[in-house]
Amino acid sequence: MNERQTPVHTDRRELLRVAAAGAGALALSGHLAARTEKTPMPHELPPLPYKDDALAPLLSANTLGFHYGKHHKGYVDNLNGFLKDAPDLASLTLEQLVQKTAGDAAKTAIFNNAAQIWNHTFYWNSMRPKGGGAPTGKMLELVNASFGDYGKFKEGFLAAAKGQFGSGWAWLVLDGSKLAIEKTSNADTPMARSKKCLLTCDVWEHAYYLDYQNKRPDYVTAFLDGLLNWEFAEKNLG
Ligand code: FE2
């Protein structure tokens, strides 16, 4: 039985509640009891910034339930497992962990899971109910100065998201005083190279397959037209 055929949980809110509580539960488990000063505090699954059905119908509660409650939570659980054997990385924040392990072949598993935690949290915040369309104010000025107009930005972002072969991410980043569009493969993230990320779109199939099947361009178009959180992008300008 593949993921698409898996029976839907009858109470997804319960699933999300349990998922969000998972990290807290870790702190109360024998996992913590066995912790010494040299082993890492568990990394936590941050709560979704909205309800699991808040982005419907563009992204269904079913998609968010699996994506957040299974995939995102899975990366957190994996990372905490790997870190039990890497006490030298115990004191690092998630960002430091990503940047320190990037490009280190011996730490690929830690990098992949740490980066995926960070990327997914960033992705949830890159969307909001009734978002999307052209930005206003400072972000519109930056979009116009960087790409010509909003239409050109949309075209470029869609092309990057469509053109990412296999799993990965499309990004809006700050490059000097202008905006730039990037794409990364698998768990890779511009943050690993200390770039300032403003927005991201997850183009792994698990992000859209339940709602859009193989039609990634339709998903990315929905993301751009109805979900994009420009306020989050502006906040990230710092
Ligand atoms: Fe994802």
Coordinates of N, CA and C and ligand atoms in Angstrom, one line a residue:
M1 N 0.9 -1.2 0.0 CA 0.0 0.0 0.0 C 0.9 1.2 0.0
N2 N 0.7 2.1 -1.0 CA 1.5 3.3 -1.0 C 0.9 4.4 -0.1
E3 N 1.6 5.5 0.0 CA 1.1 6.6 0.9 C -0.2 7.1 0.5
R4 N -0.5 7.2 -0.8 CA -1.7 7.7 -1.3 C -2.9 6.8 -1.0
Q5 N -2.6 5.5 -0.9 CA -3.7 4.6 -0.6 C -3.9 4.4 0.9
T6 N -3.0 5.0 1.7 CA -3.1 4.8 3.1 C -4.5 5.4 3.6
P7 N -5.2 4.7 4.4 CA -6.5 5.3 4.9 C -6.3 6.6 5.6
V8 N -7.1 7.5 5.4 CA -7.0 8.8 6.0 C -7.4 8.7 7.5
H9 N -6.7 9.4 8.3 CA -7.0 9.3 9.8 C -8.3 10.0 9.9
T10 N -9.1 9.4 10.8 CA -10.5 10.0 11.0 C -10.4 11.3 11.7
D11 N -9.4 11.5 12.5 CA -9.3 12.8 13.2 C -7.9 13.3 13.0
R12 N -7.8 14.2 12.0 CA -6.4 14.7 11.7 C -5.9 15.7 12.7
R13 N -6.9 16.4 13.4 CA -6.4 17.3 14.4 C -5.8 16.5 15.5
E14 N -6.3 15.4 15.8 CA -5.7 14.5 16.9 C -4.3 14.1 16.4
L15 N -4.1 13.8 15.1 CA -2.8 13.4 14.6 C -1.8 14.6 14.8
L16 N -2.3 15.8 14.5 CA -1.4 17.0 14.6 C -1.1 17.3 16.0
R17 N -2.2 17.1 16.8 CA -1.9 17.4 18.3 C -0.9 16.5 18.8
V18 N -1.0 15.2 18.4 CA -0.1 14.2 18.9 C 1.3 14.5 18.4
A19 N 1.4 14.9 17.1 CA 2.7 15.2 16.5 C 3.3 16.4 17.2
A20 N 2.6 17.4 17.4 CA 3.1 18.6 18.1 C 3.6 18.3 19.5
A21 N 2.8 17.4 20.1 CA 3.2 17.1 21.5 C 4.3 16.1 21.5
G22 N 4.7 15.6 20.4 CA 5.7 14.5 20.3 C 7.0 15.0 20.9
A23 N 7.5 16.2 20.5 CA 8.7 16.7 21.0 C 8.7 16.9 22.5
G24 N 7.6 17.4 22.9 CA 7.5 17.6 24.4 C 7.5 16.2 25.1
A25 N 6.9 15.3 24.5 CA 6.9 13.9 25.1 C 8.3 13.4 25.2
L26 N 9.1 13.7 24.2 CA 10.4 13.2 24.2 C 11.2 13.7 25.4
A27 N 10.8 14.9 25.8 CA 11.5 15.5 27.0 C 11.2 14.8 28.3
L28 N 10.0 14.1 28.2 CA 9.6 13.5 29.4 C 9.9 12.0 29.4
S29 N 10.5 11.5 28.3 CA 10.7 10.1 28.1 C 12.0 9.7 28.7
G30 N 12.3 8.4 28.6 CA 13.6 7.9 29.0 C 14.7 8.5 28.2
H31 N 14.4 9.0 27.0 CA 15.3 9.7 26.1 C 16.0 10.8 26.9
L32 N 15.2 11.6 27.7 CA 15.8 12.6 28.4 C 16.5 12.1 29.7
A33 N 15.8 11.1 30.3 CA 16.4 10.5 31.5 C 17.8 10.0 31.2
A34 N 18.1 9.6 30.0 CA 19.4 9.1 29.7 C 20.4 10.2 29.3
R35 N 19.9 11.4 29.1 CA 20.7 12.5 28.6 C 21.8 12.9 29.6
T36 N 22.9 13.2 29.1 CA 24.0 13.8 29.9 C 24.2 15.2 29.4
E37 N 25.1 15.9 30.1 CA 25.4 17.3 29.6 C 26.0 17.3 28.3
K38 N 26.5 16.2 27.8 CA 27.2 16.2 26.5 C 26.3 15.8 25.4
T39 N 25.1 15.3 25.7 CA 24.2 14.9 24.6 C 23.2 16.0 24.3
P40 N 22.7 16.1 23.1 CA 21.9 17.2 22.7 C 20.5 17.2 23.3
M41 N 20.0 18.4 23.5 CA 18.6 18.5 23.9 C 17.8 18.1 22.6
P42 N 16.7 17.5 22.7 CA 16.0 17.1 21.5 C 15.6 18.4 20.7
H43 N 15.7 18.3 19.4 CA 15.1 19.3 18.6 C 13.6 19.1 18.6
E44 N 12.9 20.2 18.4 CA 11.4 20.0 18.5 C 10.7 20.3 17.2
L45 N 9.5 19.8 17.1 CA 8.7 20.0 15.9 C 7.9 21.3 16.2
P46 N 8.2 22.4 15.5 CA 7.4 23.6 15.8 C 6.0 23.4 15.4
P47 N 5.0 24.1 16.1 CA 3.6 23.9 15.7 C 3.4 24.6 14.4
L48 N 2.4 24.0 13.6 CA 2.0 24.7 12.4 C 1.5 26.1 12.7
P49 N 1.7 27.1 11.8 CA 1.3 28.4 12.2 C -0.2 28.6 11.9
Y50 N -0.9 27.6 11.5 CA -2.4 27.7 11.2 C -3.0 26.3 11.3
K51 N -4.3 26.2 11.3 CA -4.9 24.9 11.4 C -4.6 24.0 10.1
D52 N -4.7 22.7 10.2 CA -4.4 21.9 9.1 C -5.3 22.1 7.9
D53 N -6.5 22.6 8.1 CA -7.4 22.8 7.0 C -7.4 24.3 6.5
A54 N -6.5 25.1 7.0 CA -6.6 26.6 6.8 C -6.2 26.9 5.3
L55 N -5.5 26.0 4.6 CA -5.0 26.3 3.3 C -5.9 25.7 2.2
A56 N -6.9 24.9 2.7 CA -7.8 24.3 1.7 C -8.7 25.4 1.0
P57 N -9.0 25.1 -0.3 CA -8.8 23.9 -1.0 C -7.5 23.8 -1.8
L58 N -6.7 24.8 -1.6 CA -5.4 24.8 -2.4 C -4.5 23.7 -2.0
L59 N -4.4 23.6 -0.6 CA -3.7 22.4 0.0 C -4.6 21.8 1.0
S60 N -5.0 20.6 0.8 CA -6.0 20.0 1.7 C -5.4 19.7 3.1
A61 N -6.3 19.5 4.0 CA -6.0 19.0 5.4 C -5.3 17.7 5.3
N62 N -5.7 16.9 4.3 CA -5.0 15.6 4.2 C -3.5 15.7 3.8
T63 N -3.3 16.6 2.9 CA -1.9 16.9 2.5 C -1.1 17.4 3.7
L64 N -1.7 18.4 4.4 CA -0.9 19.0 5.5 C -0.7 18.0 6.6
G65 N -1.8 17.2 6.8 CA -1.7 16.2 7.9 C -0.5 15.2 7.7
F66 N -0.4 14.7 6.5 CA 0.7 13.8 6.2 C 2.1 14.5 6.2
H67 N 2.1 15.7 5.5 CA 3.3 16.4 5.3 C 3.9 16.9 6.6
Y68 N 3.1 17.5 7.5 CA 3.5 17.9 8.8 C 3.7 16.8 9.8
G69 N 2.6 16.0 9.9 CA 2.5 15.0 11.0 C 3.4 13.8 10.8
K70 N 3.7 13.5 9.5 CA 4.5 12.4 9.2 C 5.9 12.8 8.7
H71 N 6.0 13.6 7.6 CA 7.3 13.9 7.0 C 8.1 14.8 7.9
H72 N 7.5 16.0 8.3 CA 8.3 17.0 9.1 C 8.6 16.3 10.5
K73 N 7.7 15.7 11.1 CA 7.9 15.1 12.4 C 9.0 14.0 12.2
G74 N 9.0 13.3 11.1 CA 10.0 12.2 10.9 C 11.4 12.7 10.8
Y75 N 11.6 13.9 10.2 CA 12.9 14.5 10.2 C 13.4 14.9 11.6
V76 N 12.5 15.4 12.4 CA 12.8 15.7 13.8 C 13.2 14.4 14.6
D77 N 12.4 13.4 14.4 CA 12.7 12.1 15.1 C 14.1 11.6 14.7
N78 N 14.3 11.6 13.3 CA 15.5 11.1 12.8 C 16.7 11.8 13.3
L79 N 16.6 13.2 13.3 CA 17.8 14.0 13.8 C 18.1 13.7 15.2
N80 N 17.1 13.7 16.0 CA 17.3 13.4 17.5 C 18.0 12.1 17.7
G81 N 17.6 11.1 16.8 CA 18.2 9.8 16.9 C 19.7 9.8 16.5
F82 N 20.0 10.5 15.4 CA 21.4 10.6 14.9 C 22.3 11.4 15.9
L83 N 21.7 12.4 16.5 CA 22.5 13.2 17.4 C 22.9 12.5 18.7
K84 N 22.2 11.4 19.0 CA 22.6 10.7 20.2 C 24.0 10.1 20.1
D85 N 24.4 9.9 18.8 CA 25.8 9.5 18.5 C 26.7 10.6 18.1
A86 N 26.3 11.8 18.3 CA 27.2 12.9 17.8 C 27.2 14.0 18.9
P87 N 27.7 13.7 20.1 CA 27.7 14.7 21.2 C 28.4 16.0 20.9
D88 N 29.3 15.9 20.0 CA 30.1 17.1 19.6 C 29.2 18.2 19.0
L89 N 28.0 17.8 18.5 CA 27.1 18.7 17.8 C 26.0 19.1 18.8
A90 N 26.1 18.7 20.0 CA 25.0 18.9 21.0 C 24.6 20.3 21.2
S91 N 25.5 21.2 21.3 CA 25.2 22.6 21.7 C 24.8 23.5 20.5
L92 N 24.7 22.9 19.3 CA 24.5 23.8 18.2 C 23.0 24.0 18.0
T93 N 22.6 25.2 17.5 CA 21.2 25.4 17.1 C 21.0 24.7 15.8
L94 N 19.8 24.7 15.4 CA 19.4 24.0 14.1 C 20.2 24.6 13.0
E95 N 20.2 26.0 12.9 CA 20.9 26.7 11.8 C 22.4 26.4 11.9
Q96 N 23.0 26.4 13.0 CA 24.4 26.1 13.1 C 24.7 24.7 12.7
L97 N 23.8 23.8 13.1 CA 24.0 22.4 12.7 C 24.0 22.2 11.2
V98 N 23.0 22.9 10.5 CA 22.9 22.8 9.1 C 24.2 23.4 8.4
Q99 N 24.7 24.5 8.9 CA 25.8 25.1 8.3 C 27.1 24.4 8.6
K100 N 27.2 23.8 9.8 CA 28.4 23.0 10.1 C 28.5 21.7 9.4
T101 N 27.4 21.1 9.1 CA 27.5 19.7 8.5 C 27.3 19.8 7.0
A102 N 27.0 20.9 6.4 CA 26.9 21.1 4.9 C 28.2 20.7 4.2
G103 N 28.1 19.8 3.3 CA 29.2 19.3 2.5 C 30.1 18.3 3.2
D104 N 29.8 17.9 4.4 CA 30.6 16.9 5.1 C 30.0 15.5 4.9
A105 N 30.7 14.8 4.1 CA 30.1 13.5 3.6 C 29.9 12.5 4.8
A106 N 30.6 12.7 5.9 CA 30.4 11.8 7.0 C 29.2 12.2 7.9
K107 N 28.6 13.4 7.6 CA 27.5 13.9 8.4 C 26.3 14.1 7.5
T108 N 26.2 13.5 6.4 CA 25.1 13.7 5.4 C 23.7 13.5 6.1
A109 N 23.6 12.4 6.9 CA 22.3 12.1 7.4 C 21.9 13.2 8.4
I110 N 22.8 13.7 9.2 CA 22.5 14.8 10.1 C 22.1 16.0 9.3
F111 N 22.9 16.4 8.3 CA 22.6 17.5 7.5 C 21.2 17.4 6.9
N112 N 20.9 16.3 6.2 CA 19.7 16.1 5.5 C 18.5 16.3 6.5
N113 N 18.5 15.7 7.6 CA 17.4 15.8 8.5 C 17.3 17.2 9.2
A114 N 18.4 17.8 9.5 CA 18.4 19.1 10.1 C 17.9 20.1 9.1
A115 N 18.4 20.1 7.9 CA 18.0 21.0 6.9 C 16.5 20.8 6.5
Q116 N 16.1 19.6 6.5 CA 14.7 19.4 6.2 C 13.7 19.9 7.3
I117 N 14.2 19.9 8.6 CA 13.4 20.5 9.6 C 13.3 22.0 9.4
W118 N 14.5 22.6 9.2 CA 14.5 24.1 9.0 C 13.7 24.5 7.7
N119 N 13.9 23.7 6.6 CA 13.2 24.1 5.4 C 11.7 24.0 5.6
H120 N 11.2 22.9 6.2 CA 9.8 22.8 6.4 C 9.2 23.8 7.3
T121 N 9.8 24.2 8.4 CA 9.3 25.2 9.2 C 9.2 26.5 8.4
F122 N 10.3 26.8 7.6 CA 10.3 28.0 6.8 C 9.2 27.9 5.7
Y123 N 8.9 26.8 5.2 CA 7.9 26.6 4.2 C 6.5 26.9 4.8
W124 N 6.2 26.3 5.9 CA 4.9 26.6 6.5 C 4.6 28.1 6.7
N125 N 5.7 28.8 7.1 CA 5.5 30.2 7.3 C 5.5 31.0 6.0
S126 N 6.0 30.4 4.9 CA 6.0 31.0 3.6 C 4.6 31.0 3.0
M127 N 3.6 30.4 3.7 CA 2.2 30.3 3.2 C 1.3 30.9 4.3
R128 N 0.2 31.4 3.8 CA -0.9 31.8 4.7 C -2.2 31.7 4.0
P129 N -3.3 31.5 4.7 CA -4.6 31.5 4.1 C -4.9 32.8 3.3
K130 N -5.4 32.7 2.2 CA -5.8 33.9 1.3 C -4.5 34.8 1.1
G131 N -3.4 34.1 0.8 CA -2.2 34.8 0.4 C -2.1 34.9 -1.1
G132 N -0.8 35.1 -1.5 CA -0.5 35.0 -2.9 C -0.8 36.3 -3.6
G133 N -0.5 36.3 -4.9 CA -0.6 37.5 -5.8 C 0.5 38.4 -5.5
A134 N 0.4 39.6 -6.1 CA 1.5 40.6 -6.0 C 1.6 41.2 -4.6
P135 N 2.9 41.4 -4.2 CA 3.0 42.0 -2.9 C 2.7 43.5 -2.9
T136 N 2.8 44.2 -1.8 CA 2.6 45.6 -1.7 C 3.8 46.2 -1.1
G137 N 3.9 47.5 -1.0 CA 4.9 48.2 -0.3 C 6.3 47.9 -0.6
K138 N 7.1 47.7 0.4 CA 8.5 47.4 0.2 C 8.8 46.2 -0.6
M139 N 8.1 45.1 -0.4 CA 8.3 43.9 -1.2 C 8.0 44.2 -2.7
L140 N 7.0 44.9 -3.0 CA 6.6 45.2 -4.4 C 7.8 46.0 -5.0
E141 N 8.3 47.0 -4.3 CA 9.4 47.8 -4.8 C 10.6 46.9 -5.1
L142 N 10.9 46.0 -4.2 CA 12.0 45.1 -4.4 C 11.8 44.1 -5.6
V143 N 10.5 43.6 -5.7 CA 10.2 42.7 -6.8 C 10.4 43.5 -8.1
N144 N 9.9 44.7 -8.2 CA 10.0 45.5 -9.5 C 11.5 45.8 -9.8
A145 N 12.2 46.2 -8.8 CA 13.6 46.5 -9.0 C 14.4 45.3 -9.4
S146 N 14.0 44.1 -8.9 CA 14.9 42.9 -9.1 C 14.5 42.1 -10.4
F147 N 13.2 42.1 -10.7 CA 12.7 41.3 -11.8 C 12.0 42.1 -12.9
G148 N 11.8 43.3 -12.7 CA 11.0 44.1 -13.7 C 9.6 44.4 -13.3
D149 N 8.9 43.3 -13.0 CA 7.5 43.4 -12.5 C 7.1 42.1 -11.8
Y150 N 6.0 42.1 -11.2 CA 5.5 40.9 -10.5 C 5.4 39.7 -11.5
G151 N 4.9 40.0 -12.7 CA 4.7 38.9 -13.7 C 6.0 38.2 -14.0
K152 N 7.1 39.0 -14.1 CA 8.4 38.4 -14.4 C 8.9 37.5 -13.2
F153 N 8.6 38.0 -12.0 CA 9.0 37.2 -10.8 C 8.2 35.9 -10.8
K154 N 6.9 36.0 -11.1 CA 6.1 34.8 -11.1 C 6.6 33.8 -12.1
E155 N 6.9 34.3 -13.3 CA 7.4 33.4 -14.4 C 8.7 32.8 -13.9
G156 N 9.6 33.5 -13.3 CA 10.9 33.0 -12.9 C 10.8 32.0 -11.8
F157 N 9.9 32.3 -10.8 CA 9.8 31.3 -9.7 C 9.1 30.0 -10.1
L158 N 8.1 30.1 -11.0 CA 7.5 28.9 -11.6 C 8.5 28.1 -12.4
A159 N 9.3 28.8 -13.1 CA 10.3 28.1 -14.0 C 11.3 27.3 -13.1
A160 N 11.7 28.0 -12.0 CA 12.7 27.3 -11.0 C 12.0 26.1 -10.4
A161 N 10.8 26.3 -9.9 CA 10.1 25.2 -9.2 C 9.8 24.0 -10.2
K162 N 9.4 24.4 -11.4 CA 9.1 23.3 -12.4 C 10.4 22.6 -12.8
G163 N 11.5 23.4 -12.9 CA 12.7 22.9 -13.5 C 13.6 22.2 -12.5
Q164 N 13.2 22.2 -11.2 CA 14.0 21.4 -10.2 C 13.8 19.9 -10.5
F165 N 14.8 19.2 -11.0 CA 14.6 17.8 -11.3 C 14.5 17.0 -10.0
G166 N 13.5 16.2 -9.9 CA 13.4 15.4 -8.7 C 13.0 16.3 -7.5
S167 N 13.4 15.8 -6.3 CA 12.9 16.5 -5.1 C 13.8 17.8 -4.8
G168 N 13.2 18.7 -4.2 CA 13.9 19.9 -3.9 C 13.0 21.1 -3.5
W169 N 13.6 22.3 -3.6 CA 12.9 23.5 -3.1 C 13.2 24.7 -4.1
A170 N 12.2 25.6 -4.2 CA 12.4 26.8 -4.9 C 12.4 27.9 -3.9
W171 N 13.3 28.9 -4.1 CA 13.5 29.9 -3.0 C 13.5 31.3 -3.6
L172 N 13.0 32.3 -2.7 CA 13.3 33.7 -3.0 C 14.3 34.1 -1.9
V173 N 15.4 34.6 -2.4 CA 16.5 35.0 -1.4 C 16.9 36.5 -1.6
L174 N 17.6 37.0 -0.7 CA 18.1 38.4 -0.8 C 19.6 38.2 -1.3
D175 N 19.9 38.8 -2.4 CA 21.2 38.7 -3.0 C 21.8 40.2 -3.1
G176 N 22.5 40.6 -2.1 CA 22.9 42.0 -2.0 C 21.7 42.8 -1.7
S177 N 21.5 43.8 -2.6 CA 20.3 44.7 -2.3 C 19.1 44.3 -3.2
K178 N 19.2 43.2 -3.9 CA 18.1 42.7 -4.8 C 17.6 41.3 -4.4
L179 N 16.5 41.0 -4.9 CA 15.9 39.6 -4.7 C 16.5 38.7 -5.8
A180 N 16.5 37.4 -5.5 CA 16.9 36.4 -6.5 C 16.2 35.1 -6.3
I181 N 16.0 34.4 -7.3 CA 15.3 33.1 -7.3 C 16.3 32.0 -7.4
E182 N 16.2 31.0 -6.5 CA 17.2 29.9 -6.5 C 16.4 28.6 -6.4
K183 N 17.0 27.5 -6.8 CA 16.4 26.2 -6.5 C 17.5 25.3 -5.9
T184 N 17.1 24.4 -5.0 CA 18.0 23.5 -4.4 C 17.5 22.0 -4.5
S185 N 18.4 21.1 -4.4 CA 18.0 19.7 -4.5 C 17.9 19.0 -3.2
N186 N 16.9 18.1 -3.1 CA 16.7 17.3 -1.9 C 16.6 18.2 -0.6
A187 N 17.5 18.0 0.4 CA 17.4 18.8 1.6 C 18.2 20.1 1.5
D188 N 18.9 20.4 0.5 CA 19.8 21.5 0.4 C 19.0 22.8 0.6
T189 N 19.7 23.8 1.1 CA 19.0 25.1 1.4 C 20.0 26.2 1.3
P190 N 19.6 27.4 0.8 CA 20.6 28.5 0.7 C 21.1 28.9 2.1
M191 N 20.3 28.6 3.1 CA 20.7 29.0 4.5 C 22.0 28.3 4.8
A192 N 22.3 27.1 4.2 CA 23.5 26.4 4.5 C 24.7 27.2 4.1
R193 N 24.5 28.1 3.2 CA 25.6 29.0 2.7 C 25.4 30.4 3.2
S194 N 24.7 30.5 4.3 CA 24.4 31.8 5.0 C 23.7 32.8 4.2
K195 N 23.0 32.4 3.2 CA 22.2 33.3 2.4 C 20.9 33.7 3.1
K196 N 20.4 34.9 2.9 CA 19.2 35.3 3.6 C 18.0 34.8 2.8
C197 N 17.3 33.8 3.3 CA 16.1 33.3 2.7 C 14.9 34.1 3.0
L198 N 14.0 34.3 2.0 CA 12.8 35.1 2.2 C 11.5 34.3 2.1
L199 N 11.5 33.4 1.2 CA 10.3 32.5 0.9 C 10.8 31.2 0.4
T200 N 10.0 30.1 0.6 CA 10.3 28.9 -0.1 C 9.1 28.1 -0.5
C201 N 9.2 27.3 -1.5 CA 8.2 26.4 -2.0 C 8.7 25.0 -2.0
D202 N 8.1 24.0 -1.3 CA 8.6 22.6 -1.3 C 8.1 22.0 -2.5
V203 N 9.0 21.5 -3.3 CA 8.6 20.8 -4.6 C 8.9 19.3 -4.5
W204 N 9.1 18.7 -3.3 CA 9.1 17.3 -3.2 C 7.7 16.8 -3.5
E205 N 7.5 15.6 -4.1 CA 6.2 15.2 -4.5 C 5.3 15.1 -3.3
H206 N 5.8 14.8 -2.1 CA 5.0 14.6 -0.9 C 4.2 15.9 -0.6
A207 N 4.7 17.0 -1.1 CA 4.1 18.3 -0.8 C 2.8 18.5 -1.6
Y208 N 2.6 17.8 -2.7 CA 1.5 18.1 -3.5 C 0.8 16.9 -4.1
Y209 N 1.3 15.7 -4.0 CA 0.8 14.6 -4.8 C -0.6 14.2 -4.4
L210 N -1.0 14.3 -3.2 CA -2.3 13.9 -2.8 C -3.4 14.9 -3.4
D211 N -3.0 16.1 -3.6 CA -4.0 17.1 -4.2 C -3.8 17.3 -5.7
Y212 N -2.6 17.2 -6.2 CA -2.3 17.6 -7.6 C -1.7 16.5 -8.4
Q213 N -1.5 15.3 -7.8 CA -0.8 14.2 -8.5 C 0.5 14.6 -9.1
N214 N 0.7 14.4 -10.4 CA 2.0 14.8 -11.0 C 2.0 16.2 -11.5
K215 N 1.0 17.0 -11.2 CA 0.9 18.3 -11.9 C 1.6 19.4 -11.0
R216 N 2.9 19.3 -10.9 CA 3.6 20.2 -10.1 C 3.4 21.7 -10.5
P217 N 3.3 22.0 -11.8 CA 3.1 23.4 -12.1 C 1.7 24.0 -11.6
D218 N 0.7 23.1 -11.5 CA -0.6 23.6 -10.9 C -0.4 23.9 -9.5
Y219 N 0.3 23.0 -8.8 CA 0.6 23.2 -7.3 C 1.3 24.5 -7.1
V220 N 2.4 24.8 -7.9 CA 3.2 26.0 -7.7 C 2.4 27.2 -8.1
T221 N 1.6 27.1 -9.1 CA 0.7 28.2 -9.5 C -0.2 28.6 -8.3
A222 N -0.8 27.5 -7.7 CA -1.7 27.8 -6.6 C -1.0 28.4 -5.4
F223 N 0.3 27.9 -5.2 CA 1.1 28.5 -4.2 C 1.4 30.0 -4.4
L224 N 1.7 30.3 -5.7 CA 2.0 31.7 -6.0 C 0.7 32.6 -6.0
D225 N -0.4 32.1 -6.5 CA -1.6 32.9 -6.6 C -2.4 33.0 -5.3
G226 N -2.3 31.9 -4.4 CA -3.2 31.9 -3.3 C -2.7 31.7 -2.0
L227 N -1.4 31.4 -1.9 CA -0.8 31.0 -0.6 C 0.4 31.8 -0.1
L228 N 1.1 32.4 -1.0 CA 2.4 33.1 -0.7 C 2.2 34.1 0.4
N229 N 3.1 34.1 1.4 CA 3.0 35.0 2.5 C 4.1 36.1 2.4
W230 N 3.7 37.2 1.7 CA 4.7 38.3 1.5 C 5.1 39.0 2.8
E231 N 4.2 38.9 3.8 CA 4.5 39.6 5.1 C 5.7 38.8 5.7
F232 N 5.7 37.5 5.6 CA 6.8 36.7 6.1 C 8.1 37.1 5.4
A233 N 8.0 37.2 4.1 CA 9.2 37.6 3.3 C 9.7 38.9 3.8
E234 N 8.8 39.9 4.0 CA 9.3 41.2 4.4 C 10.0 41.2 5.8
K235 N 9.4 40.3 6.6 CA 9.9 40.2 8.0 C 11.4 39.6 7.9
N236 N 11.6 38.7 6.9 CA 12.9 38.1 6.8 C 14.0 39.0 6.2
L237 N 13.5 40.1 5.7 CA 14.5 41.1 5.2 C 15.4 41.6 6.4
G238 N 14.8 41.6 7.5 CA 15.5 42.0 8.8 C 15.6 43.5 8.9
Ligands
FE2_1 FE 8.2 18.4 2.4

